[in-house]
Every structure is written in structure tokens, then in C-alpha cells.
Coordinates of N, CA, C and O in Angstrom, one line a residue:
M69 N 9.6 -4.4 33.7 CA 8.6 -4.6 32.9 C 8.2 -3.5 31.8 O 8.3 -2.5 31.7
S70 N 8.0 -4.4 30.6 CA 7.6 -3.8 29.3 C 6.1 -3.3 29.6 O 5.3 -3.8 30.2
D71 N 5.6 -1.8 29.2 CA 4.2 -1.5 29.0 C 3.5 -2.0 27.6 O 4.5 -2.6 26.7
E72 N 2.3 -1.8 27.4 CA 1.9 -1.8 26.0 C 2.2 -1.8 24.8 O 2.4 -1.9 23.6
T73 N 2.7 -0.4 25.1 CA 3.8 0.4 23.9 C 4.8 0.0 23.8 O 5.8 0.7 22.8
G74 N 5.4 -1.1 24.3 CA 7.3 -1.5 23.8 C 7.9 -0.8 24.9 O 9.3 -1.2 24.9
G75 N 7.8 0.2 25.7 CA 8.6 0.9 26.5 C 8.6 0.3 28.1 O 7.7 -0.6 28.4
E76 N 9.5 0.7 28.8 CA 9.6 0.5 30.3 C 8.3 1.5 30.7 O 7.7 2.0 30.7
A77 N 7.7 0.3 31.7 CA 6.6 1.0 32.5 C 7.0 2.6 33.0 O 8.0 3.0 33.6
G78 N 6.1 3.5 32.8 CA 6.5 4.8 33.3 C 7.2 5.8 32.0 O 7.1 7.0 31.9
D79 N 8.1 5.0 31.0 CA 8.4 5.5 30.2 C 7.4 6.2 28.8 O 6.4 5.4 28.6
A80 N 7.8 6.9 28.1 CA 7.2 7.4 26.9 C 7.0 6.1 25.9 O 7.8 5.4 25.7
P81 N 5.5 6.2 25.3 CA 5.6 5.0 24.6 C 6.5 5.0 23.4 O 7.2 6.1 23.0
T82 N 6.9 4.0 23.1 CA 7.8 3.6 21.7 C 7.1 2.5 20.8 O 6.4 2.0 21.0
N83 N 7.8 2.8 19.6 CA 7.4 2.2 18.5 C 7.9 0.3 18.7 O 9.4 0.4 19.0
D84 N 7.0 -0.5 18.5 CA 7.6 -1.9 18.4 C 7.4 -2.6 17.0 O 6.7 -2.5 16.8
G85 N 8.7 -3.1 16.8 CA 8.8 -3.1 15.3 C 8.3 -4.8 15.1 O 7.9 -4.9 13.9
Q86 N 7.8 -5.1 16.2 CA 7.0 -6.6 16.0 C 5.6 -6.7 16.3 O 5.0 -7.7 16.2
R87 N 4.8 -5.4 16.3 CA 3.4 -5.2 16.4 C 3.1 -4.3 15.7 O 3.5 -3.4 15.2
F88 N 1.6 -4.3 15.3 CA 1.0 -3.4 14.6 C 0.3 -2.5 15.3 O -0.3 -3.0 16.6
D89 N 0.5 -1.4 15.1 CA 0.0 -0.2 16.0 C -0.9 0.7 15.3 O -0.5 1.1 14.0
R90 N -2.0 1.0 15.5 CA -3.1 1.8 14.9 C -2.4 3.5 14.6 O -2.1 3.8 15.6
L91 N -2.6 3.7 13.5 CA -1.9 5.0 13.5 C -2.9 5.9 14.2 O -3.9 6.2 14.3
P92 N -2.5 7.3 15.1 CA -3.3 8.3 15.7 C -4.1 8.7 14.7 O -3.4 9.0 13.9
A93 N -5.2 9.4 14.9 CA -6.1 10.3 14.0 C -5.5 11.5 13.8 O -5.4 12.0 12.5
T94 N -4.8 12.2 14.6 CA -3.9 13.6 14.5 C -2.8 13.8 15.1 O -2.7 12.8 15.8
P95 N -2.0 14.5 14.6 CA -0.6 14.4 15.3 C -0.8 15.0 16.6 O 0.2 14.6 17.5
A96 N -2.0 15.5 17.0 CA -1.9 16.1 18.5 C -2.6 14.5 19.4 O -1.9 14.7 20.4
D97 N -2.7 13.3 18.6 CA -3.2 12.2 19.3 C -1.8 11.3 19.1 O -2.0 10.5 19.7
R98 N -0.5 11.8 18.7 CA 0.4 11.0 18.6 C 0.9 10.6 19.8 O 1.2 11.5 20.8
E99 N 1.3 9.5 20.5 CA 2.1 9.0 21.7 C 3.1 8.7 21.4 O 4.3 8.8 22.4
V100 N 3.5 8.2 20.1 CA 5.0 7.4 19.7 C 5.7 8.4 19.0 O 5.1 9.2 17.8
E101 N 7.0 9.0 19.4 CA 7.5 10.1 18.6 C 8.0 9.6 17.3 O 8.4 8.5 17.3
G102 N 7.7 10.3 16.5 CA 7.9 9.9 14.7 C 6.7 9.2 14.1 O 6.9 9.2 13.1
R103 N 5.8 8.6 14.9 CA 4.9 7.9 14.2 C 3.7 9.0 13.3 O 3.4 10.1 13.8
A104 N 3.7 8.6 11.9 CA 2.9 9.6 11.3 C 1.1 9.4 11.6 O 1.2 8.1 12.7
S105 N 0.0 10.3 11.8 CA -1.0 10.4 12.0 C -1.8 9.8 10.6 O -1.4 10.1 9.6
R106 N -2.8 9.6 10.9 CA -4.1 9.0 9.8 C -4.2 10.5 9.0 O -4.0 10.6 7.9
A107 N -4.5 11.7 9.7 CA -4.4 12.9 8.9 C -3.1 13.2 8.1 O -3.7 13.5 7.1
E108 N -2.3 12.9 8.8 CA -0.9 13.5 7.6 C -0.7 12.4 6.8 O -0.4 13.0 5.5
V109 N -1.2 11.0 6.7 CA -1.1 10.4 5.6 C -2.0 10.7 4.6 O -1.7 10.5 3.5
L110 N -2.8 11.1 5.0 CA -4.2 11.3 3.9 C -3.9 12.7 3.6 O -4.2 12.9 1.7
D111 N -3.4 13.6 4.0 CA -2.9 15.1 3.8 C -1.8 14.9 2.8 O -1.9 15.2 1.4
W112 N -1.0 13.9 2.9 CA 0.3 13.6 2.1 C -0.8 13.1 0.6 O 0.2 13.3 -0.5
W113 N -0.9 11.9 0.7 CA -1.7 11.5 -0.8 C -2.4 12.5 -1.4 O -2.5 12.4 -2.7
E114 N -3.2 13.4 -0.7 CA -4.2 14.4 -1.5 C -3.0 15.6 -2.0 O -3.1 16.0 -3.0
E115 N -2.1 15.9 -1.3 CA -1.0 17.0 -1.7 C -0.1 16.7 -2.6 O 0.1 17.3 -3.6
R116 N 0.5 15.1 -2.6 CA 1.2 14.7 -3.6 C 0.7 14.1 -4.7 O 1.1 14.4 -6.0
F117 N -0.4 13.5 -4.7 CA -1.3 13.0 -5.8 C -2.4 13.4 -6.5 O -3.1 13.2 -7.4
G118 N -3.0 14.0 -5.6 CA -4.5 14.8 -5.8 C -5.5 13.6 -5.7 O -6.7 13.7 -5.9
I119 N -5.3 12.6 -4.7 CA -6.4 11.5 -4.2 C -7.0 12.1 -3.1 O -6.5 12.6 -2.0
D120 N -8.4 12.3 -3.2 CA -9.5 12.8 -2.2 C -9.3 11.9 -1.0 O -9.5 10.6 -1.0
P121 N -9.2 12.5 0.1 CA -8.9 11.9 1.4 C -10.3 10.7 1.4 O -10.2 9.5 2.2
E122 N -11.5 11.1 0.9 CA -12.3 10.3 1.0 C -12.5 8.8 0.5 O -13.3 8.1 0.9
V123 N -11.6 8.8 -0.5 CA -11.2 7.5 -1.0 C -10.8 6.2 0.1 O -11.3 5.2 0.0
F124 N -10.2 6.8 1.3 CA -9.7 6.4 2.3 C -10.3 5.9 3.5 O -10.2 5.4 4.7
A125 N -11.9 6.5 3.4 CA -12.7 6.3 4.8 C -13.0 5.4 5.2 O -13.0 5.3 6.5
E126 N -12.9 4.4 4.3 CA -13.3 2.8 4.7 C -12.1 2.0 5.5 O -12.2 1.0 5.6
Y127 N -11.0 2.7 5.5 CA -9.8 2.2 5.6 C -9.2 2.5 7.0 O -9.1 3.5 7.6
S128 N -8.5 1.5 7.8 CA -7.6 1.9 8.6 C -6.2 1.9 8.4 O -5.8 0.9 7.5
F129 N -5.2 2.4 9.2 CA -3.8 2.7 8.8 C -3.1 2.1 10.1 O -3.2 2.5 11.3
W130 N -2.0 1.0 9.8 CA -1.5 0.9 10.9 C 0.1 0.9 10.6 O 0.4 1.1 9.6
E131 N 0.9 0.9 11.6 CA 2.6 1.2 11.7 C 2.9 -0.3 12.0 O 2.5 -0.8 13.4
K132 N 3.9 -1.1 11.5 CA 4.8 -1.9 12.1 C 6.1 -2.0 11.6 O 6.2 -1.7 10.3
G133 N 7.1 -1.7 12.7 CA 8.1 -1.5 12.2 C 8.3 0.1 11.9 O 7.3 0.8 12.3
A134 N 9.7 0.5 11.8 CA 9.9 1.9 11.5 C 9.3 2.6 10.4 O 10.0 2.7 9.4
G135 N 7.8 3.3 10.5 CA 7.4 3.8 9.5 C 7.0 2.9 8.2 O 6.4 3.8 7.2
K136 N 6.8 2.0 8.8 CA 6.1 0.8 7.5 C 4.7 0.9 7.8 O 4.1 0.4 8.5
I137 N 4.2 1.7 6.8 CA 2.5 2.0 7.3 C 1.8 0.9 6.3 O 2.0 0.6 5.0
W138 N 0.5 0.1 6.8 CA -0.1 -0.6 6.4 C -1.7 0.1 6.3 O -1.6 0.5 7.0
I139 N -2.3 -0.5 5.0 CA -3.8 -0.3 4.9 C -4.6 -1.4 5.3 O -4.1 -2.4 4.5
F140 N -5.9 -1.2 5.8 CA -6.6 -2.2 6.1 C -7.9 -2.0 5.9 O -8.3 -0.9 6.2
N141 N -8.8 -2.7 4.8 CA -10.4 -2.3 4.4 C -11.1 -2.5 5.6 O -11.5 -3.7 5.4
G142 N -11.0 -2.0 6.6 CA -12.1 -2.4 7.7 C -11.6 -2.0 8.9 O -10.4 -1.0 9.1
E143 N -11.7 -2.5 9.9 CA -11.1 -2.3 11.3 C -10.6 -3.7 11.8 O -11.0 -4.6 11.2
A144 N -10.0 -3.2 12.8 CA -9.4 -4.5 13.5 C -9.2 -4.1 14.9 O -8.5 -3.2 15.3
T145 N -9.8 -5.0 15.8 CA -9.6 -4.8 17.3 C -8.1 -4.8 17.7 O -7.9 -4.1 18.6
D146 N -7.5 -5.8 17.5 CA -5.8 -6.3 17.9 C -5.1 -7.0 16.8 O -5.3 -8.2 17.2
P147 N -4.8 -6.3 15.9 CA -3.7 -7.0 15.2 C -2.5 -7.1 15.3 O -1.7 -7.7 14.4
S148 N -2.5 -7.2 16.7 CA -0.8 -7.2 16.9 C 0.0 -8.7 16.9 O 1.1 -8.8 16.9
E149 N -0.9 -9.8 16.8 CA -0.7 -11.0 16.8 C -0.2 -11.6 15.4 O 0.0 -12.6 15.4
V150 N -0.7 -11.1 14.4 CA -0.7 -11.4 13.1 C 0.5 -10.6 12.1 O 1.4 -9.6 12.9
E151 N 1.0 -11.5 11.4 CA 2.3 -11.0 10.5 C 2.1 -9.9 9.5 O 2.7 -9.3 9.3
A152 N 0.6 -9.8 8.9 CA 0.7 -8.6 8.1 C -1.2 -8.6 8.5 O -1.8 -9.3 8.7
I153 N -1.2 -7.2 8.0 CA -2.8 -6.9 7.6 C -3.0 -6.1 6.8 O -2.3 -5.0 6.7
G154 N -3.8 -6.2 5.8 CA -4.0 -5.4 4.7 C -2.9 -5.7 3.8 O -2.3 -6.6 3.5
M155 N -2.3 -4.2 3.2 CA -1.1 -4.2 2.4 C -0.2 -3.3 2.8 O -0.8 -2.3 3.5
T156 N 1.0 -3.4 2.4 CA 2.1 -2.1 2.6 C 1.6 -1.2 1.9 O 1.2 -1.1 0.7
F157 N 1.6 0.2 2.4 CA 1.0 1.2 1.6 C 2.1 2.5 1.6 O 2.0 3.1 0.4
L158 N 2.8 2.6 2.8 CA 3.7 3.9 2.4 C 4.7 3.7 3.7 O 4.7 3.2 4.5
R159 N 6.1 4.3 3.3 CA 7.1 4.4 4.1 C 7.2 5.9 4.5 O 7.2 6.7 3.5
T160 N 7.2 6.1 5.9 CA 7.3 7.6 6.3 C 8.6 7.9 7.2 O 8.6 9.0 7.3
R161 N 9.3 7.2 7.7 CA 10.3 7.5 8.9 C 11.7 7.4 7.8 O 12.7 6.9 8.4
Q162 N 11.9 8.3 6.7 CA 12.9 8.8 6.0 C 12.2 10.2 5.5 O 11.4 10.7 5.7
D163 N 13.5 10.9 4.7 CA 13.3 12.5 4.6 C 11.9 12.5 3.8 O 11.3 13.7 3.8
H164 N 12.1 11.6 2.5 CA 10.7 11.8 1.7 C 10.0 10.3 2.0 O 10.4 9.2 1.7
W165 N 8.4 10.8 2.1 CA 7.7 9.7 1.9 C 7.5 8.9 0.8 O 7.6 9.6 -0.3
K166 N 7.6 7.7 0.9 CA 7.6 6.9 -0.6 C 6.2 6.0 -0.5 O 6.0 4.7 0.6
P167 N 5.7 6.1 -1.2 CA 4.1 5.1 -1.4 C 4.8 3.8 -2.1 O 5.9 3.5 -2.9
T168 N 4.3 2.6 -1.6 CA 4.7 1.2 -2.1 C 3.9 1.0 -3.6 O 3.1 1.5 -4.0
G169 N 4.8 0.2 -4.2 CA 4.1 -0.6 -5.3 C 2.6 -0.8 -5.4 O 1.9 -0.5 -6.5
R170 N 2.4 -1.4 -4.4 CA 1.0 -2.2 -4.2 C -0.1 -1.0 -3.9 O -1.0 -1.6 -4.4
A171 N 0.4 0.1 -3.1 CA -0.7 1.3 -3.0 C -0.6 1.9 -4.4 O -1.9 2.3 -4.7
V172 N 0.2 2.3 -5.1 CA 0.3 2.5 -6.6 C -0.7 1.9 -7.4 O -1.5 2.4 -8.2
S173 N -0.6 0.5 -7.5 CA -1.5 -0.2 -8.4 C -2.8 -0.3 -7.9 O -3.7 -0.2 -8.7
R174 N -3.2 0.1 -6.7 CA -4.4 -0.3 -6.3 C -5.0 1.1 -6.0 O -6.1 1.3 -6.5
F175 N -4.3 2.2 -5.9 CA -5.2 3.7 -5.7 C -4.6 4.6 -6.8 O -5.0 5.7 -6.8
G176 N -3.5 4.2 -7.6 CA -2.9 5.4 -8.4 C -3.7 5.8 -9.8 O -3.0 6.7 -10.5
H177 N -4.6 5.1 -9.9 CA -5.5 5.4 -10.9 C -6.2 6.5 -10.9 O -7.0 7.2 -11.7
L178 N -6.0 6.8 -9.6 CA -7.0 8.1 -9.0 C -6.4 9.4 -8.9 O -6.7 10.4 -8.8
A179 N -5.0 9.1 -9.0 CA -4.0 10.6 -9.2 C -4.5 11.4 -10.2 O -4.5 11.2 -11.4
I180 N -4.4 12.7 -9.9 CA -4.7 13.7 -10.9 C -3.4 14.5 -11.0 O -3.5 15.7 -11.5
K181 N -2.0 14.3 -10.1 CA -1.3 15.3 -10.3 C 0.0 14.0 -9.7 O -0.2 13.4 -9.1
N182 N 1.4 14.3 -10.5 CA 2.3 13.7 -10.5 C 2.6 12.4 -10.5 O 3.0 11.2 -10.0
A183 N 1.6 11.9 -11.7 CA 1.7 11.0 -12.0 C 2.2 11.0 -13.8 O 1.7 12.0 -14.4
I184 N 3.3 10.2 -14.3 CA 3.7 10.4 -15.4 C 3.7 9.6 -16.2 O 3.4 8.2 -16.2
E185 N 2.5 9.6 -17.4 CA 2.3 8.6 -18.2 C 3.6 8.6 -19.6 O 4.3 9.3 -20.0
L186 N 4.0 7.4 -19.4 CA 5.1 7.0 -20.4 C 4.5 6.2 -21.7 O 3.4 5.6 -21.8
D187 N 5.5 6.2 -22.8 CA 4.9 5.7 -24.0 C 5.3 4.2 -23.7 O 5.9 3.8 -22.8
P188 N 5.0 3.5 -24.9 CA 5.3 2.1 -24.9 C 6.9 2.0 -24.4 O 7.1 0.8 -23.5
A189 N 7.9 2.4 -25.2 CA 9.5 2.1 -25.3 C 9.5 2.4 -23.7 O 10.3 1.6 -22.8
Q190 N 9.4 3.6 -23.2 CA 9.5 4.2 -21.8 C 8.8 3.1 -20.8 O 9.7 2.9 -19.7
A191 N 7.5 2.7 -20.8 CA 7.2 2.0 -19.9 C 8.0 0.6 -19.9 O 7.9 -0.3 -19.3
S192 N 8.2 0.1 -21.1 CA 9.2 -1.3 -21.1 C 10.6 -1.3 -20.2 O 10.7 -2.0 -19.6
R193 N 11.0 -0.2 -20.4 CA 12.1 0.3 -19.8 C 12.1 0.4 -18.4 O 12.7 0.0 -17.5
F194 N 10.8 1.2 -17.9 CA 10.5 1.2 -16.7 C 10.2 -0.1 -15.7 O 10.9 -0.2 -14.9
A195 N 9.5 -1.2 -16.7 CA 9.0 -2.1 -15.9 C 10.4 -3.4 -15.7 O 10.6 -4.1 -15.0
A196 N 11.1 -2.9 -16.5 CA 12.6 -3.9 -16.4 C 13.4 -3.1 -15.5 O 14.5 -3.9 -14.9
G197 N 13.1 -2.1 -14.9 CA 13.8 -1.5 -13.7 C 14.7 -0.4 -14.1 O 16.2 -0.1 -13.5
D198 N 15.1 -0.2 -15.5 CA 15.9 0.8 -16.0 C 15.6 2.2 -16.1 O 14.6 2.7 -15.8
D199 N 16.6 3.1 -15.5 CA 16.3 4.5 -15.4 C 16.4 5.2 -16.6 O 17.0 4.7 -17.8
Q200 N 16.1 6.5 -16.9 CA 15.9 7.0 -18.2 C 15.8 8.4 -18.2 O 15.1 9.0 -17.0
D201 N 16.4 9.3 -19.2 CA 16.3 10.6 -18.9 C 15.2 11.0 -19.5 O 14.6 10.4 -20.7
L202 N 14.0 11.8 -19.0 CA 13.1 12.6 -19.2 C 13.2 13.9 -18.8 O 12.3 14.4 -18.2
P203 N 13.8 14.8 -19.6 CA 13.9 16.1 -19.8 C 12.6 16.9 -19.7 O 12.2 18.0 -19.1
E204 N 11.7 16.0 -20.5 CA 10.3 16.7 -20.8 C 9.4 16.9 -19.5 O 8.3 17.3 -19.8
W205 N 9.5 16.5 -18.5 CA 8.8 16.2 -17.3 C 8.6 17.8 -16.7 O 9.7 18.2 -16.5
D206 N 7.5 18.4 -16.6 CA 7.8 19.8 -16.2 C 7.0 19.6 -14.8 O 6.3 20.7 -14.0
G207 N 6.5 18.5 -14.2 CA 5.9 18.4 -13.0 C 6.8 18.2 -11.9 O 8.1 18.5 -12.1
D208 N 6.8 18.0 -10.7 CA 7.3 18.2 -9.2 C 8.4 16.9 -9.2 O 8.3 15.7 -10.1
W209 N 9.7 17.1 -8.8 CA 10.5 16.1 -8.5 C 9.8 15.4 -7.3 O 9.0 15.4 -6.4
G210 N 10.7 14.1 -7.3 CA 10.4 13.4 -5.8 C 9.9 11.8 -6.5 O 9.9 11.5 -7.8
Y211 N 9.0 11.2 -5.5 CA 8.2 10.0 -6.3 C 7.0 10.3 -6.9 O 6.3 11.2 -6.7
L212 N 6.8 9.4 -7.9 CA 6.1 9.8 -9.1 C 5.1 8.3 -9.3 O 5.7 7.2 -9.0
I213 N 3.6 8.5 -10.1 CA 3.4 7.3 -10.5 C 3.7 7.0 -11.7 O 3.1 8.0 -12.3
A214 N 4.3 6.1 -12.1 CA 4.6 5.9 -13.4 C 3.2 5.0 -14.3 O 2.6 4.2 -13.5
T215 N 2.7 5.7 -15.1 CA 1.7 4.8 -15.7 C 1.9 4.8 -17.3 O 2.6 5.4 -17.9
H216 N 1.0 4.0 -17.9 CA 1.0 3.5 -19.4 C -0.3 3.4 -19.7 O -1.4 3.0 -19.0
E217 N -0.8 3.7 -21.0 CA -2.1 3.6 -21.4 C -2.1 2.3 -21.9 O -1.5 1.4 -22.7
V218 N -3.3 1.8 -21.4 CA -3.5 0.0 -22.0 C -5.3 0.5 -22.4 O -6.1 0.8 -21.3
A219 N -5.5 -0.2 -23.3 CA -6.9 -0.4 -23.8 C -7.5 1.0 -23.7 O -8.8 1.2 -23.2
G220 N -6.7 1.8 -23.8 CA -7.6 3.1 -23.7 C -7.7 4.1 -22.2 O -8.1 5.3 -22.2
E221 N -6.9 3.3 -21.4 CA -6.8 3.9 -20.1 C -5.6 4.1 -19.5 O -4.8 3.0 -19.9
S222 N -5.4 4.8 -18.7 CA -4.4 5.1 -17.9 C -3.8 4.2 -16.8 O -4.6 4.1 -15.9
V223 N -3.0 3.2 -16.9 CA -2.9 2.5 -15.6 C -1.6 2.5 -15.3 O -0.6 2.5 -15.7
P224 N -1.7 2.4 -13.7 CA -0.5 2.5 -12.8 C 0.6 1.4 -13.1 O 0.2 0.4 -13.3
I225 N 1.9 1.6 -13.4 CA 2.7 0.7 -13.3 C 3.7 0.4 -12.3 O 4.6 -0.5 -12.1
G226 N 3.8 1.5 -11.2 CA 4.5 1.5 -10.5 C 5.5 2.6 -9.6 O 4.9 3.9 -10.3
V227 N 6.2 3.0 -8.6 CA 6.5 4.1 -8.5 C 8.2 4.3 -8.7 O 9.0 3.6 -9.3
G228 N 8.2 5.6 -9.4 CA 9.2 6.2 -9.7 C 9.9 7.3 -9.0 O 9.0 8.2 -8.0
L229 N 11.2 7.5 -9.2 CA 11.6 8.6 -8.4 C 12.3 9.9 -9.5 O 13.2 9.3 -10.3
Y230 N 12.1 10.8 -9.5 CA 12.3 11.9 -10.7 C 13.1 12.9 -9.7 O 12.9 13.4 -9.2
L231 N 14.2 12.9 -10.5 CA 15.6 13.6 -9.9 C 16.6 14.0 -11.0 O 17.0 13.3 -12.0
Y232 N 16.6 15.5 -11.2 CA 17.5 15.9 -12.2 C 17.3 15.7 -13.6 O 18.1 15.2 -14.3
D233 N 16.2 15.7 -14.1 CA 15.5 14.9 -15.4 C 15.4 13.8 -15.7 O 16.0 13.1 -16.9
E234 N 15.9 13.0 -14.6 CA 15.8 11.6 -14.9 C 14.8 10.7 -14.0 O 14.5 11.1 -12.8
L235 N 14.1 9.8 -14.7 CA 12.9 9.0 -13.9 C 13.8 7.7 -13.6 O 14.5 6.9 -14.4
R236 N 13.9 7.5 -12.2 CA 14.5 6.2 -11.9 C 13.3 5.2 -11.3 O 12.3 5.7 -10.7
S237 N 13.6 4.2 -12.2 CA 12.7 3.3 -11.7 C 13.0 2.7 -10.4 O 14.1 2.0 -10.2
V238 N 11.7 2.3 -9.5 CA 12.0 1.9 -8.2 C 11.4 0.3 -7.9 O 11.2 0.1 -6.9
V239 N 11.0 -0.2 -9.0 CA 10.3 -1.2 -9.0 C 11.2 -2.6 -8.7 O 12.3 -2.6 -8.9
P240 N 10.7 -3.0 -7.4 CA 11.8 -4.4 -7.0 C 12.0 -5.3 -8.0 O 11.4 -5.7 -8.9
K241 N 13.3 -5.8 -7.4 CA 13.9 -6.8 -8.5 C 12.8 -7.8 -8.9 O 12.9 -8.4 -9.8
G242 N 12.2 -8.3 -7.9 CA 11.2 -9.4 -8.0 C 10.0 -9.2 -8.7 O 9.3 -10.1 -9.4
S243 N 9.9 -7.7 -9.0 CA 8.5 -7.4 -9.8 C 9.1 -7.0 -11.2 O 7.7 -6.9 -11.8
R244 N 10.2 -6.7 -11.5 CA 10.6 -6.4 -12.8 C 10.2 -7.4 -14.0 O 9.9 -8.6 -13.7
A245 N 9.7 -6.7 -15.1 CA 9.1 -7.8 -16.0 C 10.2 -7.1 -17.5 O 10.3 -6.1 -17.7
D246 N 10.6 -8.0 -18.3 CA 10.9 -7.8 -19.7 C 9.6 -7.9 -20.7 O 9.3 -8.7 -20.9
L247 N 9.2 -6.4 -20.8 CA 8.0 -6.3 -21.5 C 8.0 -6.0 -22.9 O 9.1 -5.2 -23.5
P248 N 7.5 -6.8 -23.6 CA 7.6 -6.3 -25.4 C 7.1 -4.8 -25.7 O 5.9 -4.4 -24.7
V249 N 7.4 -4.2 -26.7 CA 7.1 -2.8 -26.6 C 6.2 -3.0 -27.9 O 6.3 -3.5 -29.1
V250 N 4.6 -2.7 -27.7 CA 3.4 -2.7 -28.3 C 3.1 -1.3 -28.4 O 2.7 -0.5 -27.6
E251 N 3.1 -0.9 -29.9 CA 2.8 0.5 -30.1 C 1.2 0.5 -30.6 O 0.8 -0.5 -31.0

């Protein structure tokens, strides 16, 4: 007989890829091995992008699947029977945590570090899914928020992976665009 956490009765709780489970508040509250905590998620966004954890005060965080974190504006008492809640936010069960393009679109304008401003030609190539050499970047390696100036404001355009002087576009194929270069 299965218990409510997906394991056999008496076993340690396990992740059930077909059900949403709220992230524990802190690592000390963790019952499912490997599951990120709310505190760890907030710390990661602050350390990686400089986004104040208070931005997420009204949001709840949920895991469905192995490390797919969802963010929901508000609370939900039992979202386990729904297919989606809020939006995908972060992938955590891999060596390096990765923000989703949707999360970057929604919260990336608040980043004060690890956001790379692309000129019009670079932004066009990035949106098309092309990788490009950018040895001039002097920030951290890893996942970055790619931005471009639109109407005088820096606007997030997607998630990039910066390694070995190269910015790799990780814009999903279905979201890529062939944009004109406007100077």
C-alpha cells in the first residue's frame, strides 16, 4: 500500500512525478531526499541574480517531477490533481540549477548581476538560438539572463549558458525567433 508521499507505508517519503508537492520551508524540513527547499530556492535567486527574496514573499513553490519547480502566486491547499499550477520556474535536480525562460521573462528585469546586455545583432542571434563568442563578458560562468535594451529599458530575452568565452542560447526551439536587427 502506498502512502501519500509515493512510497510504501513505513518507507521514507519519495518524489511522485505525477503529483505537486510543496517545497519544504528549509532544508531541515525536507522529507524527500534531493528536494530543494523554499529557502534554498530564494537563496539561489539572490546569490545568482541578486533578486531580493522578498520579491517572492507572496508566492508558493511546488515540485512536480524530479526537480521541476513551479511558482504559484498565492496558496493552494491540494494541487495534486491538477496538471499545472502557476508556471515552471527552476530546474534543480542537476549539477547546476537552471532558471526557466518563463521565470526569466517574469522576474529577470530585477536581476542586478549575471545579466548580460546584448547589442541588437547579438540579441537577434541569441533569439534565433545561435551560440556566439563573447570573450568580453567578465562576469560569472553558468546560466545568465540575456537582456536587450528596448525603449530605453533592459528587457530579459532568455536564458543563456556562458562557458569558455561563449554564450550559448538555450532558447527552446519552439520559442526561437528570426528578429530583424534594429539599431
